[in-house]
Amino acid sequence: MEIRRKKFQGVLNILSFNRHFYVFGICFILIIIVSHIVLEWSNILYWLIIIAFLYGLIMPLIVSAYIYDFSGYYNFHWLKHCKTNNLNTKKIININAGFDETSFIIKNKFPKSELKVFDFYNAKKHTEQAIIRARKVSLVYPNTKQIKSNLIPLKDKSIDIIFLLSAVHEIRLHEEKVLFLKECLRICKPDGKLIMVEHLRDFPNFLAFSVGFTHFFSKKVWKKAFKSAGFSSFSETKFTPFMSIFNIRP
């Protein structure tokens, strides 16, 4: 099955899933405009606040359009950095947090491989409005299984590639991340690998998402989590200044 994305679907997703932030931001700007007219306070302060809020509303949309609509992220050309071998790849899993835009694409990239899809979303733990809304419109790959983050129902050392694409940051607690990654290590073949793509809590993402960059984790945090889980090899490749591809081996 081929999934064709609509033009600017990445931007539309951001607007749809985070519309509460945009409603709040627009309302706040309107309040500032009215208060400036009524109270006649400093023009400099007024424009600084207006520009800051407009930047916070518009810049995430521009960056999201760049990453998700124009960079080729969904073409998976970035896989060349991970040195995958389609002939030797027999079993693949793709694990998401309730929003899946990649499983059908992965299957097209690895047509002869067996693909299983898991969803670790937990309504009690993962309470952000964006992911709740995303789940309502997400494509569901056939036979996708709901799992707990600390238990992946597969045999030890049975998987060639584990994909974690913009998903694991939804696990907010470090201890839970480590338990989840230990399960990934358990099921990964000795010569297999884990491929994770994430935004980082770094300066480029601060410029892109302002305070929203705190939703992500730093490279240092991820390195600590993988080391704690028992992985031995950890490398990073940048895909755009805002996304990192992590190639992790047991």
C-alpha positions as semicolon CSV with decimal commas, in nm:
position;residue;x (nm);y (nm);z (nm)
1;M;0,000;0,000;0,000
2;E;0,139;0,339;-0,101
3;I;0,062;0,634;0,123
4;R;0,071;0,972;-0,046
5;R;0,100;1,269;0,182
6;K;-0,097;1,583;0,111
7;K;0,083;1,910;0,045
8;F;0,183;2,075;0,374
9;Q;0,048;1,779;0,570
10;G;0,322;1,826;0,830
11;V;0,212;2,184;0,895
12;L;-0,154;2,087;0,900
13;N;-0,075;1,816;1,156
14;I;0,104;2,065;1,381
15;L;-0,189;2,307;1,360
16;S;-0,445;2,036;1,423
17;F;-0,272;1,854;1,708
18;N;-0,156;2,171;1,887
19;R;-0,451;2,396;1,813
20;H;-0,501;2,475;2,183
21;F;-0,162;2,653;2,184
22;Y;-0,253;2,852;1,875
23;V;-0,594;2,949;2,013
24;F;-0,429;3,064;2,335
25;G;-0,158;3,253;2,146
26;I;-0,402;3,436;1,918
27;C;-0,627;3,527;2,212
28;F;-0,328;3,659;2,404
29;I;-0,219;3,875;2,108
30;L;-0,572;4,017;2,080
31;I;-0,568;4,100;2,453
32;I;-0,232;4,276;2,414
33;I;-0,361;4,479;2,116
34;V;-0,675;4,587;2,302
35;S;-0,484;4,671;2,621
36;H;-0,234;4,878;2,423
37;I;-0,516;5,077;2,266
38;V;-0,696;5,131;2,596
39;L;-0,401;5,187;2,830
40;E;-0,153;5,337;2,581
41;W;0,153;5,166;2,727
42;S;0,508;5,157;2,581
43;N;0,521;5,104;2,206
44;I;0,859;4,931;2,234
45;L;0,732;4,682;2,491
46;Y;0,414;4,633;2,289
47;W;0,599;4,541;1,969
48;L;0,847;4,321;2,153
49;I;0,561;4,115;2,296
50;I;0,374;4,099;1,963
51;I;0,687;3,993;1,771
52;A;0,781;3,734;2,034
53;F;0,437;3,571;2,025
54;L;0,415;3,580;1,645
55;Y;0,759;3,421;1,627
56;G;0,648;3,149;1,869
57;L;0,339;3,076;1,661
58;I;0,484;3,098;1,310
59;M;0,838;2,957;1,340
60;P;0,728;2,602;1,441
61;L;0,510;2,591;1,130
62;I;0,796;2,701;0,902
63;V;1,036;2,446;1,053
64;S;0,774;2,171;1,044
65;A;0,707;2,243;0,676
66;Y;1,081;2,222;0,609
67;I;1,126;1,893;0,797
68;Y;0,807;1,704;0,721
69;D;0,707;1,844;0,382
70;F;1,026;1,943;0,196
71;S;1,328;1,762;0,344
72;G;1,238;1,415;0,217
73;Y;1,189;1,272;0,565
74;Y;0,906;1,046;0,447
75;N;1,108;0,928;0,146
76;F;1,340;0,755;0,393
77;H;1,650;0,852;0,196
78;W;1,813;0,919;0,533
79;L;1,827;0,541;0,584
80;K;2,152;0,539;0,386
81;H;2,320;0,677;0,699
82;C;2,210;0,364;0,890
83;K;2,368;0,114;0,648
84;T;2,073;-0,123;0,638
85;N;2,091;-0,436;0,425
86;N;1,753;-0,523;0,276
87;L;1,863;-0,876;0,184
88;N;1,970;-0,966;0,538
89;T;1,679;-0,791;0,705
90;K;1,419;-1,057;0,779
91;K;1,225;-0,918;1,073
92;I;1,145;-0,552;1,149
93;I;0,932;-0,384;1,411
94;N;0,810;-0,026;1,416
95;I;0,704;0,107;1,755
96;N;0,495;0,424;1,786
97;A;0,319;0,626;2,054
98;G;-0,024;0,614;1,895
99;F;0,047;0,815;1,579
100;D;0,175;0,613;1,285
101;E;0,276;0,774;0,955
102;T;0,565;0,542;0,873
103;S;0,472;0,172;0,887
104;F;0,334;0,150;0,534
105;I;0,643;0,334;0,406
106;I;0,876;0,097;0,593
107;K;0,696;-0,200;0,439
108;N;0,747;-0,052;0,093
109;K;1,117;-0,003;0,168
110;F;1,156;-0,360;0,294
111;P;0,897;-0,554;0,088
112;K;1,050;-0,896;0,158
113;S;1,084;-0,843;0,532
114;E;0,829;-0,930;0,797
115;L;0,703;-0,611;0,964
116;K;0,523;-0,596;1,296
117;V;0,391;-0,274;1,446
118;F;0,344;-0,193;1,814
119;D;0,183;0,101;1,993
120;F;0,292;0,176;2,352
121;Y;0,048;0,462;2,408
122;N;-0,090;0,467;2,763
123;A;-0,382;0,705;2,820
124;K;-0,299;0,736;3,191
125;K;0,068;0,823;3,138
126;H;0,074;0,996;2,800
127;T;-0,176;1,275;2,857
128;E;-0,065;1,552;2,618
129;Q;-0,347;1,686;2,402
130;A;-0,137;1,670;2,084
131;I;-0,088;1,294;2,097
132;I;-0,451;1,236;2,198
133;R;-0,568;1,424;1,888
134;A;-0,308;1,258;1,668
135;R;-0,437;0,912;1,762
136;K;-0,781;1,000;1,629
137;V;-0,653;1,051;1,272
138;S;-0,360;0,811;1,267
139;L;-0,338;0,538;1,005
140;V;-0,342;0,194;1,164
141;Y;-0,115;-0,066;1,011
142;P;-0,281;-0,412;0,993
143;N;-0,250;-0,612;1,315
144;T;-0,092;-0,329;1,511
145;K;-0,068;-0,444;1,873
146;Q;-0,112;-0,233;2,184
147;I;0,169;-0,298;2,431
148;K;0,304;-0,173;2,762
149;S;0,630;0,019;2,743
150;N;0,803;-0,237;2,966
151;L;0,700;-0,548;2,771
152;I;0,737;-0,619;2,398
153;P;0,578;-0,960;2,326
154;L;0,856;-1,103;2,110
155;K;1,128;-1,366;2,155
156;D;1,479;-1,278;2,268
157;K;1,726;-1,182;1,992
158;S;1,467;-1,219;1,715
159;I;1,454;-0,877;1,542
160;D;1,690;-0,730;1,280
161;I;1,577;-0,366;1,290
162;I;1,373;-0,176;1,547
163;F;1,238;0,158;1,427
164;L;1,156;0,429;1,683
165;L;1,053;0,732;1,479
166;S;0,963;1,046;1,675
167;A;0,793;0,834;1,939
168;V;1,003;0,759;2,247
169;H;1,012;1,120;2,371
170;E;0,648;1,060;2,468
171;I;0,787;0,841;2,749
172;R;0,860;1,123;2,991
173;L;1,010;0,935;3,287
174;H;1,374;0,834;3,253
175;E;1,318;0,507;3,440
176;E;1,036;0,410;3,204
177;K;1,255;0,494;2,902
178;V;1,531;0,268;3,031
179;L;1,289;-0,022;3,088
180;F;1,150;0,023;2,737
181;L;1,499;0,030;2,585
182;K;1,597;-0,280;2,781
183;E;1,309;-0,458;2,610
184;C;1,436;-0,333;2,273
185;L;1,780;-0,470;2,358
186;R;1,635;-0,804;2,462
187;I;1,458;-0,866;2,132
188;C;1,731;-0,724;1,907
189;K;1,962;-0,971;1,733
190;P;2,332;-0,943;1,824
191;D;2,399;-0,810;1,472
192;G;2,074;-0,611;1,460
193;K;2,019;-0,245;1,527
194;L;1,782;0,012;1,666
195;I;1,712;0,320;1,451
196;M;1,569;0,617;1,636
197;V;1,482;0,958;1,491
198;E;1,414;1,244;1,732
199;H;1,421;1,618;1,779
200;L;1,666;1,714;2,052
201;R;1,651;1,967;2,331
202;D;1,922;2,180;2,172
203;F;1,976;2,531;2,035
204;P;1,839;2,476;1,679
205;N;1,518;2,330;1,821
206;F;1,497;2,614;2,072
207;L;1,509;2,858;1,779
208;A;1,243;2,650;1,604
209;F;1,001;2,578;1,887
210;S;1,102;2,824;2,164
211;V;0,985;2,683;2,500
212;G;0,826;2,392;2,314
213;F;1,174;2,241;2,272
214;T;1,148;2,121;2,634
215;H;0,912;1,850;2,505
216;F;1,224;1,680;2,366
217;F;1,532;1,539;2,540
218;S;1,899;1,622;2,498
219;K;2,158;1,396;2,336
220;K;2,314;1,353;2,681
221;V;1,986;1,219;2,821
222;W;1,944;0,972;2,533
223;K;2,304;0,855;2,563
224;K;2,256;0,795;2,934
225;A;1,932;0,603;2,871
226;F;2,087;0,374;2,608
227;K;2,393;0,313;2,822
228;S;2,172;0,231;3,122
229;A;1,969;-0,008;2,906
230;G;2,284;-0,196;2,808
231;F;2,346;-0,091;2,446
232;S;2,714;-0,080;2,352
233;S;2,720;0,136;2,038
234;F;2,556;0,476;1,993
235;S;2,608;0,713;1,696
236;E;2,426;1,025;1,574
237;T;2,376;1,166;1,226
238;K;2,200;1,496;1,167
239;F;1,905;1,498;0,931
240;T;1,841;1,871;0,895
241;P;1,962;2,087;1,187
242;F;1,648;1,992;1,379
243;M;1,638;1,611;1,361
244;S;1,887;1,347;1,471
245;I;1,917;0,989;1,349
246;F;2,053;0,757;1,617
247;N;2,204;0,427;1,506
248;I;2,224;0,199;1,811
249;R;2,361;-0,152;1,835
250;P;2,348;-0,412;2,115
